[in-house]
mmCIF file of C-alpha atoms in Angstrom:
data_model
loop_
_atom_site.group_PDB
_atom_site.id
_atom_site.type_symbol
_atom_site.label_atom_id
_atom_site.label_comp_id
_atom_site.label_asym_id
_atom_site.label_seq_id
_atom_site.Cartn_x
_atom_site.Cartn_y
_atom_site.Cartn_z
ATOM 1 C CA MET A 1 0.000 0.000 0.000
ATOM 2 C CA LYS A 2 1.140 3.530 -0.724
ATOM 3 C CA PRO A 3 1.764 5.904 2.202
ATOM 4 C CA PHE A 4 -0.910 8.518 2.837
ATOM 5 C CA GLY A 5 -0.386 11.985 1.447
ATOM 6 C CA MET A 6 -2.708 14.214 3.458
ATOM 7 C CA ILE A 7 -3.701 17.618 2.058
ATOM 8 C CA PRO A 8 -5.275 19.416 5.042
ATOM 9 C CA PHE A 9 -7.677 22.340 4.986
ATOM 10 C CA PHE A 10 -8.619 23.755 8.376
ATOM 11 C CA ILE A 11 -12.033 25.251 9.092
ATOM 12 C CA PRO A 12 -11.546 26.118 12.793
ATOM 13 C CA HIS A 13 -14.819 26.273 14.782
ATOM 14 C CA VAL A 14 -16.955 26.531 11.621
ATOM 15 C CA GLY A 15 -20.264 24.745 12.175
ATOM 16 C CA CYS A 16 -19.645 24.159 15.878
ATOM 17 C CA PRO A 17 -22.866 24.839 17.831
ATOM 18 C CA TYR A 18 -21.008 24.936 21.158
ATOM 19 C CA VAL A 19 -17.701 26.155 22.499
ATOM 20 C CA CYS A 20 -16.037 23.214 24.231
ATOM 21 C CA THR A 21 -14.110 24.012 27.402
ATOM 22 C CA PHE A 22 -10.807 22.766 25.953
ATOM 23 C CA CYS A 23 -11.050 24.056 22.407
ATOM 24 C CA ASN A 24 -9.311 26.898 20.648
ATOM 25 C CA GLN A 25 -8.581 25.556 17.194
ATOM 26 C CA SER A 26 -7.393 28.875 15.864
ATOM 27 C CA ARG A 27 -4.686 28.951 18.514
ATOM 28 C CA ILE A 28 -3.612 25.379 17.787
ATOM 29 C CA THR A 29 -3.528 25.711 14.002
ATOM 30 C CA GLY A 30 -2.476 29.348 13.826
ATOM 31 C CA GLN A 31 -5.319 29.915 11.360
ATOM 32 C CA PHE A 32 -8.165 32.370 11.827
ATOM 33 C CA GLY A 33 -11.197 32.206 9.540
ATOM 34 C CA ILE A 34 -11.741 30.473 6.206
ATOM 35 C CA SER A 35 -12.179 33.395 3.809
ATOM 36 C CA HIS A 36 -9.022 32.298 2.006
ATOM 37 C CA LEU A 37 -10.526 28.884 1.156
ATOM 38 C CA THR A 38 -11.705 29.858 -2.303
ATOM 39 C CA PRO A 39 -12.129 27.188 -5.019
ATOM 40 C CA GLU A 40 -8.994 28.493 -6.710
ATOM 41 C CA TYR A 41 -6.986 28.328 -3.471
ATOM 42 C CA ILE A 42 -8.142 24.779 -2.714
ATOM 43 C CA GLN A 43 -7.279 23.465 -6.165
ATOM 44 C CA GLN A 44 -3.905 25.238 -6.306
ATOM 45 C CA THR A 45 -3.021 23.894 -2.845
ATOM 46 C CA ILE A 46 -3.856 20.370 -3.998
ATOM 47 C CA LYS A 47 -1.633 20.780 -7.072
ATOM 48 C CA ASP A 48 1.209 22.162 -4.939
ATOM 49 C CA TYR A 49 1.037 19.230 -2.505
ATOM 50 C CA VAL A 50 0.902 16.551 -5.195
ATOM 51 C CA GLY A 51 3.441 18.169 -7.494
ATOM 52 C CA THR A 52 5.336 15.495 -9.412
ATOM 53 C CA LYS A 53 4.637 12.795 -6.793
ATOM 54 C CA ARG A 54 1.180 11.715 -7.955
ATOM 55 C CA ASN A 55 1.979 8.019 -7.988
ATOM 56 C CA GLU A 56 4.089 7.963 -4.824
ATOM 57 C CA LYS A 57 1.279 8.391 -2.290
ATOM 58 C CA PHE A 58 -2.422 7.886 -1.697
ATOM 59 C CA TRP A 59 -3.411 11.544 -1.838
ATOM 60 C CA GLU A 60 -6.399 12.620 0.210
ATOM 61 C CA VAL A 61 -7.926 16.028 0.886
ATOM 62 C CA ALA A 62 -8.952 16.454 4.537
ATOM 63 C CA PHE A 63 -11.238 19.109 5.992
ATOM 64 C CA TYR A 64 -10.288 19.345 9.666
ATOM 65 C CA GLY A 65 -11.498 21.471 12.537
ATOM 66 C CA GLY A 66 -15.044 22.662 12.997
ATOM 67 C CA SER A 67 -17.998 20.346 12.395
ATOM 68 C CA PHE A 68 -18.173 19.837 8.659
ATOM 69 C CA THR A 69 -21.645 18.312 8.395
ATOM 70 C CA ALA A 70 -23.048 21.004 10.708
ATOM 71 C CA ILE A 71 -22.127 23.900 8.432
ATOM 72 C CA THR A 72 -24.569 25.169 5.805
ATOM 73 C CA LYS A 73 -25.074 23.055 2.703
ATOM 74 C CA ASP A 74 -23.996 25.949 0.505
ATOM 75 C CA LEU A 75 -20.651 26.173 2.301
ATOM 76 C CA GLN A 76 -20.209 22.391 2.136
ATOM 77 C CA HIS A 77 -20.797 22.576 -1.627
ATOM 78 C CA LYS A 78 -18.303 25.439 -1.950
ATOM 79 C CA LEU A 79 -15.571 23.541 -0.094
ATOM 80 C CA LEU A 80 -16.188 20.091 -1.539
ATOM 81 C CA MET A 81 -16.694 20.947 -5.208
ATOM 82 C CA PRO A 82 -13.091 22.001 -6.027
ATOM 83 C CA ALA A 83 -11.726 18.945 -4.224
ATOM 84 C CA TYR A 84 -14.244 16.694 -6.003
ATOM 85 C CA GLU A 85 -13.161 18.087 -9.382
ATOM 86 C CA MET A 86 -9.556 17.177 -8.551
ATOM 87 C CA PHE A 87 -10.801 13.716 -7.556
ATOM 88 C CA GLN A 88 -12.640 13.296 -10.865
ATOM 89 C CA GLN A 89 -9.511 14.348 -12.742
ATOM 90 C CA GLY A 90 -7.539 11.668 -10.912
ATOM 91 C CA LEU A 91 -5.214 14.075 -9.135
ATOM 92 C CA ILE A 92 -6.259 12.842 -5.673
ATOM 93 C CA ASP A 93 -7.531 9.504 -4.378
ATOM 94 C CA GLY A 94 -10.033 10.546 -1.745
ATOM 95 C CA ILE A 95 -11.678 13.173 0.454
ATOM 96 C CA ARG A 96 -12.355 13.090 4.192
ATOM 97 C CA CYS A 97 -13.798 15.392 6.826
ATOM 98 C CA SER A 98 -14.243 15.599 10.580
ATOM 99 C CA THR A 99 -17.496 16.366 12.371
ATOM 100 C CA ARG A 100 -19.635 15.899 15.475
ATOM 101 C CA PRO A 101 -21.434 12.635 16.313
ATOM 102 C CA ASP A 102 -24.783 14.440 16.615
ATOM 103 C CA ALA A 103 -24.383 16.041 13.165
ATOM 104 C CA VAL A 104 -24.342 12.750 11.282
ATOM 105 C CA GLY A 105 -27.642 11.816 9.646
ATOM 106 C CA ALA A 106 -28.747 10.067 6.463
ATOM 107 C CA GLU A 107 -29.081 13.346 4.540
ATOM 108 C CA ALA A 108 -25.654 14.572 5.658
ATOM 109 C CA ILE A 109 -24.012 11.305 4.604
ATOM 110 C CA THR A 110 -25.745 11.407 1.207
ATOM 111 C CA LEU A 111 -24.327 14.865 0.537
ATOM 112 C CA LEU A 112 -20.817 13.741 1.494
ATOM 113 C CA GLN A 113 -20.998 10.665 -0.705
ATOM 114 C CA PHE A 114 -22.235 12.734 -3.649
ATOM 115 C CA TYR A 115 -18.913 14.582 -3.530
ATOM 116 C CA GLY A 116 -16.819 11.446 -3.150
ATOM 117 C CA VAL A 117 -16.150 11.679 0.589
ATOM 118 C CA LYS A 118 -15.193 8.208 1.849
ATOM 119 C CA THR A 119 -13.927 8.871 5.379
ATOM 120 C CA VAL A 120 -15.522 10.674 8.323
ATOM 121 C CA GLU A 121 -13.694 11.333 11.585
ATOM 122 C CA LEU A 122 -15.858 11.871 14.654
ATOM 123 C CA GLY A 123 -14.830 14.094 17.556
ATOM 124 C CA VAL A 124 -15.831 11.702 20.312
ATOM 125 C CA GLN A 125 -13.373 12.760 23.073
ATOM 126 C CA SER A 126 -14.842 10.428 25.749
ATOM 127 C CA MET A 127 -17.589 7.842 26.184
ATOM 128 C CA ASN A 128 -18.412 9.028 29.702
ATOM 129 C CA ASP A 129 -21.480 11.262 29.683
ATOM 130 C CA GLY A 130 -20.401 13.139 32.805
ATOM 131 C CA ILE A 131 -17.131 14.132 31.176
ATOM 132 C CA LEU A 132 -18.923 15.126 27.959
ATOM 133 C CA VAL A 133 -21.332 17.379 29.876
ATOM 134 C CA ASP A 134 -18.542 18.998 31.864
ATOM 135 C CA ALA A 135 -16.549 19.629 28.664
ATOM 136 C CA LYS A 136 -19.672 21.202 27.076
ATOM 137 C CA ARG A 137 -19.569 18.853 24.119
ATOM 138 C CA GLY A 138 -23.336 18.975 23.595
ATOM 139 C CA HIS A 139 -23.660 15.326 22.564
ATOM 140 C CA THR A 140 -23.969 12.023 24.408
ATOM 141 C CA ALA A 141 -22.101 8.735 24.280
ATOM 142 C CA GLN A 142 -25.214 7.106 22.789
ATOM 143 C CA GLU A 143 -25.125 9.557 19.883
ATOM 144 C CA VAL A 144 -21.575 8.381 19.200
ATOM 145 C CA VAL A 145 -22.819 4.780 19.066
ATOM 146 C CA GLU A 146 -25.589 5.747 16.635
ATOM 147 C CA ALA A 147 -23.322 7.866 14.418
ATOM 148 C CA VAL A 148 -20.690 5.147 14.014
ATOM 149 C CA ALA A 149 -23.355 2.543 13.250
ATOM 150 C CA LEU A 150 -25.016 4.745 10.612
ATOM 151 C CA LEU A 151 -21.733 5.595 8.902
ATOM 152 C CA LYS A 152 -20.710 1.947 8.780
ATOM 153 C CA GLN A 153 -24.125 1.001 7.363
ATOM 154 C CA ARG A 154 -23.423 3.427 4.529
ATOM 155 C CA ASP A 155 -19.998 1.854 3.892
ATOM 156 C CA MET A 156 -18.077 4.889 5.107
ATOM 157 C CA THR A 157 -14.638 4.594 6.682
ATOM 158 C CA VAL A 158 -14.997 5.785 10.282
ATOM 159 C CA GLY A 159 -12.366 7.397 12.495
ATOM 160 C CA VAL A 160 -12.705 8.306 16.169
ATOM 161 C CA GLN A 161 -10.817 11.061 17.953
ATOM 162 C CA LEU A 162 -10.300 10.740 21.729
ATOM 163 C CA LEU A 163 -9.055 13.266 24.286
ATOM 164 C CA PRO A 164 -7.848 11.490 27.437
ATOM 165 C CA GLY A 165 -7.391 13.833 30.384
ATOM 166 C CA LEU A 166 -10.549 15.955 30.317
ATOM 167 C CA LYS A 167 -11.907 17.167 33.647
ATOM 168 C CA GLY A 168 -13.175 14.179 35.643
ATOM 169 C CA GLU A 169 -10.962 11.648 33.838
ATOM 170 C CA THR A 170 -9.776 8.637 35.843
ATOM 171 C CA TRP A 171 -8.477 5.179 35.023
ATOM 172 C CA GLN A 172 -12.062 3.974 35.376
ATOM 173 C CA THR A 173 -13.370 6.389 32.730
ATOM 174 C CA ILE A 174 -10.398 5.622 30.450
ATOM 175 C CA ILE A 175 -11.214 1.911 30.634
ATOM 176 C CA GLU A 176 -14.922 2.667 30.092
ATOM 177 C CA THR A 177 -14.100 4.634 26.939
ATOM 178 C CA ALA A 178 -11.699 1.957 25.670
ATOM 179 C CA ILE A 179 -14.227 -0.861 26.049
ATOM 180 C CA THR A 180 -17.148 1.069 24.546
ATOM 181 C CA VAL A 181 -15.221 2.454 21.561
ATOM 182 C CA ALA A 182 -13.630 -0.913 20.754
ATOM 183 C CA ALA A 183 -17.107 -2.479 20.678
ATOM 184 C CA LEU A 184 -18.066 0.000 17.921
ATOM 185 C CA GLN A 185 -15.196 -1.234 15.722
ATOM 186 C CA PRO A 186 -14.252 2.046 14.026
ATOM 187 C CA ASP A 187 -11.633 1.763 11.298
ATOM 188 C CA PHE A 188 -9.019 3.902 13.038
ATOM 189 C CA ILE A 189 -8.460 6.110 16.077
ATOM 190 C CA ARG A 190 -6.518 9.243 16.947
ATOM 191 C CA ILE A 191 -5.582 9.918 20.578
ATOM 192 C CA TYR A 192 -4.778 13.453 21.736
ATOM 193 C CA PRO A 193 -3.994 13.959 25.448
ATOM 194 C CA VAL A 194 -5.712 17.144 26.615
ATOM 195 C CA LEU A 195 -3.646 20.329 26.552
ATOM 196 C CA VAL A 196 -4.638 23.557 28.263
ATOM 197 C CA ILE A 197 -4.762 26.158 25.491
ATOM 198 C CA GLU A 198 -4.867 29.906 26.055
ATOM 199 C CA ASN A 199 -8.248 31.655 25.763
ATOM 200 C CA THR A 200 -10.305 28.597 26.700
ATOM 201 C CA GLU A 201 -12.606 27.855 29.612
ATOM 202 C CA LEU A 202 -10.265 25.044 30.588
ATOM 203 C CA ALA A 203 -7.442 27.567 30.967
ATOM 204 C CA ASP A 204 -9.660 29.569 33.333
ATOM 205 C CA GLN A 205 -10.460 26.396 35.288
ATOM 206 C CA TYR A 206 -6.767 25.551 35.499
ATOM 207 C CA ARG A 207 -5.836 28.988 36.804
ATOM 208 C CA ALA A 208 -8.675 28.817 39.334
ATOM 209 C CA GLY A 209 -7.397 25.475 40.591
ATOM 210 C CA GLU A 210 -10.487 23.649 39.315
ATOM 211 C CA TYR A 211 -8.653 21.512 36.772
ATOM 212 C CA GLU A 212 -5.399 19.596 37.018
ATOM 213 C CA PRO A 213 -3.865 18.654 33.676
ATOM 214 C CA LEU A 214 -2.311 15.260 33.119
ATOM 215 C CA SER A 215 1.352 14.845 33.908
ATOM 216 C CA THR A 216 3.398 13.744 30.919
ATOM 217 C CA GLU A 217 3.922 10.304 32.449
ATOM 218 C CA LEU A 218 0.215 9.726 33.149
ATOM 219 C CA ALA A 219 -0.673 10.939 29.656
ATOM 220 C CA ILE A 220 1.794 8.435 28.204
ATOM 221 C CA GLN A 221 0.324 5.645 30.369
ATOM 222 C CA TYR A 222 -3.269 6.486 29.366
ATOM 223 C CA CYS A 223 -2.327 6.593 25.682
ATOM 224 C CA ALA A 224 -0.310 3.370 25.857
ATOM 225 C CA PHE A 225 -3.214 1.547 27.485
ATOM 226 C CA LEU A 226 -5.707 2.840 24.919
ATOM 227 C CA LYS A 227 -3.401 2.075 22.000
ATOM 228 C CA ASP A 228 -2.709 -1.439 23.264
ATOM 229 C CA TRP A 229 -6.413 -2.096 23.868
ATOM 230 C CA PHE A 230 -7.501 -0.918 20.444
ATOM 231 C CA GLU A 231 -4.719 -2.770 18.645
ATOM 232 C CA GLN A 232 -5.673 -5.964 20.487
ATOM 233 C CA HIS A 233 -9.180 -5.472 19.067
ATOM 234 C CA GLY A 234 -7.937 -4.993 15.501
ATOM 235 C CA ILE A 235 -8.322 -1.186 15.407
ATOM 236 C CA GLU A 236 -5.440 0.915 14.119
ATOM 237 C CA VAL A 237 -4.305 3.928 16.140
ATOM 238 C CA ILE A 238 -2.918 6.288 13.524
ATOM 239 C CA ARG A 239 -1.761 9.087 15.840
ATOM 240 C CA THR A 240 -1.066 9.834 19.484
ATOM 241 C CA GLY A 241 -0.419 13.432 20.495
ATOM 242 C CA LEU A 242 -0.925 16.684 18.637
ATOM 243 C CA GLN A 243 1.356 17.374 15.732
ATOM 244 C CA SER A 244 4.061 19.879 16.511
ATOM 245 C CA THR A 245 3.273 23.414 15.284
ATOM 246 C CA GLU A 246 5.116 26.714 15.531
ATOM 247 C CA GLU A 247 2.298 28.080 17.685
ATOM 248 C CA LEU A 248 2.522 25.227 20.205
ATOM 249 C CA ASP A 249 6.304 25.087 20.151
ATOM 250 C CA SER A 250 6.540 28.819 20.845
ATOM 251 C CA GLY A 251 4.678 28.365 24.116
ATOM 252 C CA ASN A 252 2.477 31.384 23.449
ATOM 253 C CA SER A 253 -0.696 29.323 23.241
ATOM 254 C CA LEU A 254 0.121 26.478 25.602
ATOM 255 C CA VAL A 255 -0.809 27.148 29.222
ATOM 256 C CA ALA A 256 -0.227 23.688 30.690
ATOM 257 C CA GLY A 257 -0.504 19.992 29.933
ATOM 258 C CA PRO A 258 1.513 17.108 28.506
ATOM 259 C CA TYR A 259 2.734 18.612 25.245
ATOM 260 C CA GLU A 260 5.427 16.373 23.774
ATOM 261 C CA PRO A 261 6.377 16.595 20.091
ATOM 262 C CA ALA A 262 7.632 12.993 20.475
ATOM 263 C CA MET A 263 4.461 11.754 22.199
ATOM 264 C CA GLY A 264 3.882 9.019 19.630
ATOM 265 C CA GLU A 265 7.377 7.615 20.166
ATOM 266 C CA LEU A 266 7.049 7.840 23.952
ATOM 267 C CA VAL A 267 3.758 5.945 23.856
ATOM 268 C CA VAL A 268 5.311 3.095 21.847
ATOM 269 C CA ASN A 269 8.205 3.092 24.350
ATOM 270 C CA GLU A 270 5.650 2.729 27.147
ATOM 271 C CA GLN A 271 3.916 -0.134 25.363
ATOM 272 C CA TYR A 272 7.153 -2.113 25.213
ATOM 273 C CA LYS A 273 8.010 -1.156 28.781
ATOM 274 C CA GLN A 274 4.678 -2.495 30.018
ATOM 275 C CA ARG A 275 5.035 -5.714 28.002
ATOM 276 C CA ILE A 276 8.532 -6.348 29.326
ATOM 277 C CA GLU A 277 7.479 -5.570 32.889
ATOM 278 C CA ARG A 278 4.479 -7.905 32.674
ATOM 279 C CA CYS A 279 6.723 -10.616 31.290
ATOM 280 C CA ILE A 280 9.228 -10.244 34.137
ATOM 281 C CA ASP A 281 6.559 -10.019 36.847
ATOM 282 C CA GLU A 282 4.695 -13.078 35.591
ATOM 283 C CA HIS A 283 7.916 -15.072 35.384
ATOM 284 C CA VAL A 284 9.190 -13.987 38.776
ATOM 285 C CA SER A 285 5.814 -14.733 40.375
ATOM 286 C CA GLN A 286 6.533 -18.390 39.698
ATOM 287 C CA TYR A 287 9.283 -18.252 42.303
ATOM 288 C CA LYS A 288 7.679 -17.547 45.655
ATOM 289 C CA TYR A 289 9.560 -18.379 48.782
ATOM 290 C CA LEU A 290 8.686 -18.209 52.433
ATOM 291 C CA ILE A 291 11.831 -17.285 54.316
ATOM 292 C CA SER A 292 12.387 -17.381 58.061
ATOM 293 C CA ASN A 293 15.472 -17.388 60.233
ATOM 294 C CA ASP A 294 15.640 -21.142 60.433
ATOM 295 C CA SER A 295 13.577 -22.516 57.580
ATOM 296 C CA PHE A 296 13.015 -22.239 53.842
ATOM 297 C CA SER A 297 9.804 -23.313 52.145
ATOM 298 C CA LEU A 298 9.109 -23.435 48.425
ATOM 299 C CA ILE A 299 5.578 -22.193 47.770
ATOM 300 C CA GLU A 300 5.428 -22.660 44.015
ATOM 301 C CA ASP A 301 7.674 -24.795 41.842
ATOM 302 C CA ALA A 302 9.091 -23.534 38.532
ATOM 303 C CA PRO A 303 11.823 -24.383 36.001
ATOM 304 C CA TYR A 304 15.366 -23.167 36.555
ATOM 305 C CA GLY A 305 17.068 -22.319 33.280
ATOM 306 C CA SER A 306 19.988 -20.038 34.214
ATOM 307 C CA LEU A 307 18.481 -19.059 37.565
ATOM 308 C CA LYS A 308 20.944 -18.030 40.262
ATOM 309 C CA LEU A 309 20.253 -18.014 44.003
ATOM 310 C CA SER A 310 22.012 -15.716 46.463
ATOM 311 C CA ARG A 311 22.477 -15.927 50.200
ATOM 312 C CA ILE A 312 21.268 -12.900 52.138
ATOM 313 C CA ASN A 313 23.596 -12.324 55.059
ATOM 314 C CA ALA A 314 22.581 -10.891 58.403
ATOM 315 C CA ASP A 315 24.100 -7.543 57.457
ATOM 316 C CA ASN A 316 21.872 -7.488 54.303
ATOM 317 C CA SER A 317 24.861 -8.025 52.027
ATOM 318 C CA GLY A 318 24.499 -10.712 49.395
ATOM 319 C CA CYS A 319 26.723 -12.987 47.388
ATOM 320 C CA ILE A 320 26.196 -15.430 44.561
ATOM 321 C CA ASP A 321 26.379 -18.872 46.109
ATOM 322 C CA ASN A 322 26.526 -21.017 42.954
ATOM 323 C CA THR A 323 24.359 -22.054 40.031
ATOM 324 C CA ASN A 324 23.728 -25.683 40.937
ATOM 325 C CA ASN A 325 20.131 -26.595 40.175
ATOM 326 C CA ASP A 326 19.710 -28.547 43.403
ATOM 327 C CA ARG A 327 17.535 -26.273 45.556
ATOM 328 C CA THR A 328 18.588 -27.892 48.788
ATOM 329 C CA ASN A 329 22.088 -26.443 48.342
ATOM 330 C CA TYR A 330 20.645 -22.946 48.774
ATOM 331 C CA ILE A 331 18.786 -23.336 52.027
ATOM 332 C CA ARG A 332 20.486 -20.967 54.437
ATOM 333 C CA ASN A 333 19.667 -19.729 57.905
ATOM 334 C CA ASN A 334 19.413 -16.109 56.768
ATOM 335 C CA GLY A 335 17.253 -16.637 53.699
ATOM 336 C CA ILE A 336 17.432 -16.883 49.933
ATOM 337 C CA ALA A 337 17.263 -14.264 47.135
ATOM 338 C CA VAL A 338 16.827 -14.991 43.420
ATOM 339 C CA GLN A 339 18.969 -13.384 40.739
ATOM 340 C CA HIS A 340 17.180 -13.726 37.399
ATOM 341 C CA ASN A 341 19.078 -13.499 34.140
ATOM 342 C CA ILE A 342 17.107 -11.377 31.634
ATOM 343 C CA VAL A 343 17.978 -10.792 27.978
ATOM 344 C CA ILE A 344 15.811 -8.491 25.862
ATOM 345 C CA SER A 345 16.504 -8.836 22.137
ATOM 346 C CA TYR A 346 15.076 -6.897 19.210
ATOM 347 C CA PRO A 347 15.691 -6.076 15.523
ATOM 348 C CA ARG A 348 17.566 -2.904 14.662
ATOM 349 C CA SER A 349 14.397 -1.297 13.309
ATOM 350 C CA LEU A 350 12.862 -1.429 16.801
ATOM 351 C CA THR A 351 15.921 -0.463 18.835
ATOM 352 C CA SER A 352 14.760 3.019 19.822
ATOM 353 C CA LYS A 353 11.207 1.814 20.443
ATOM 354 C CA VAL A 354 12.261 -0.991 22.792
ATOM 355 C CA ARG A 355 15.126 0.761 24.591
ATOM 356 C CA GLY A 356 13.127 3.984 24.730
ATOM 357 C CA LEU A 357 13.807 7.608 23.892
ATOM 358 C CA LYS A 358 17.159 8.506 25.479
ATOM 359 C CA ASN A 359 17.259 4.936 26.844
ATOM 360 C CA ARG A 360 14.322 5.636 29.158
ATOM 361 C CA ASN A 361 13.309 1.960 29.303
ATOM 362 C CA VAL A 362 16.860 0.767 29.917
ATOM 363 C CA LEU A 363 17.197 3.196 32.819
ATOM 364 C CA TYR A 364 13.737 2.320 34.153
ATOM 365 C CA PHE A 365 14.441 -1.404 34.428
ATOM 366 C CA ALA A 366 17.928 -0.872 35.822
ATOM 367 C CA GLU A 367 16.378 1.149 38.644
ATOM 368 C CA LEU A 368 13.346 -1.109 39.127
ATOM 369 C CA TYR A 369 15.250 -4.413 39.180
ATOM 370 C CA PRO A 370 18.808 -3.679 40.393
ATOM 371 C CA GLN A 371 19.047 -7.231 41.741
ATOM 372 C CA TYR A 372 18.654 -8.830 38.295
ATOM 373 C CA SER A 373 21.067 -9.191 35.393
ATOM 374 C CA ILE A 374 19.469 -7.407 32.409
ATOM 375 C CA SER A 375 20.987 -7.291 28.928
ATOM 376 C CA TRP A 376 19.680 -5.407 25.876
ATOM 377 C CA CYS A 377 20.698 -6.983 22.576
ATOM 378 C CA GLU A 378 20.161 -5.791 19.024
ATOM 379 C CA GLU A 379 20.050 -8.770 16.677
ATOM 380 C CA SER A 380 20.154 -8.293 12.912
ATOM 381 C CA THR A 381 18.563 -11.692 12.251
ATOM 382 C CA ARG A 382 15.591 -11.165 14.538
ATOM 383 C CA ASN A 383 12.271 -9.667 13.407
ATOM 384 C CA THR A 384 10.427 -9.898 16.730
ATOM 385 C CA VAL A 385 11.006 -8.575 20.233
ATOM 386 C CA ARG A 386 11.740 -11.286 22.786
ATOM 387 C CA CYS A 387 12.327 -11.377 26.503
ATOM 388 C CA CYS A 388 14.440 -14.353 27.590
ATOM 389 C CA ILE A 389 14.372 -14.967 31.350
ATOM 390 C CA ASP A 390 16.382 -17.770 32.906
ATOM 391 C CA GLY A 391 16.544 -19.529 29.549
ATOM 392 C CA LEU A 392 12.820 -19.272 28.825
ATOM 393 C CA GLN A 393 11.789 -17.125 25.838
ATOM 394 C CA TYR A 394 8.714 -14.897 25.649
ATOM 395 C CA VAL A 395 7.656 -13.119 22.439
ATOM 396 C CA LEU A 396 6.390 -9.594 23.153
#
């Protein structure tokens, strides 16, 4: 498949019947108004993007921001017609738009399909009604369910946009949203951790102490969980975190929140970190010992592999005793500690994803498990990530 070549046109706030507490699209995009979006401008922009690379990408015009199906039909015609003409001429491969769940009806879909629109992205944000009310979204979770179902019935490609970290967000509401959205089976998902943007109600709430933005680490954890959950259910997550812009990078518009230009990379790092940690914890849980001053009891048996046992001395110092597999050799008056041998191997293409940005995962595990021997190995012949613990291999 060819890579996507997106040709974006922003219509900030156009068609929006409400002002959401978190939203200031003009600030985020650096664009104010749409008077420049004339038919001539749209077609020339398309030609400039495609240039001489027509066959190198799957070119698609995208109308982002605002609520496309909630704007007047005349304005929809004005925006779609020049793009549709380019589509008919074979210069682009598709057209998409974003809109509100409660602005999707049979008539609206018919108009979109008349102009060749194949993909609709819904601003869902959350599937918790309390959060939606507090954010002044003006639609319900049930309307999301109905909108996705109707679009899929009409053979449209459906995308869902989520904003973890709105006021009232908890792990419980994150899990609620993950389960409900996955059940709808959209075609793809975008995840944008909430940022506090200047000139929004959320900025006022933050300054008044009524809203606490996500820390970067919690935002990464939320996104990693959501991404993992959706991928396990066969749904592609095509983006995590807002795209870097001059306006955001300047800091003039950003009041607070987990803005990270490398958010997508950090989320993938977190996914591998969680997989490795689960693998280690599940393996280590097989070795449970009850230690007292004068006795040693094995609670749960498990294979050895390259397992090493260490004597814990009275002064809390430790030393490797030996690697004989006969457990009875390791019973000591002062107790037993286990030194696991862990080797994490990966192909070169995944090195930065597994080790983490600036070796964040390497440092994390070194600090979390100082008692274990952990090696990180890039292997040119490997195409999967594996965690080998005490001679037993686990594919991540």
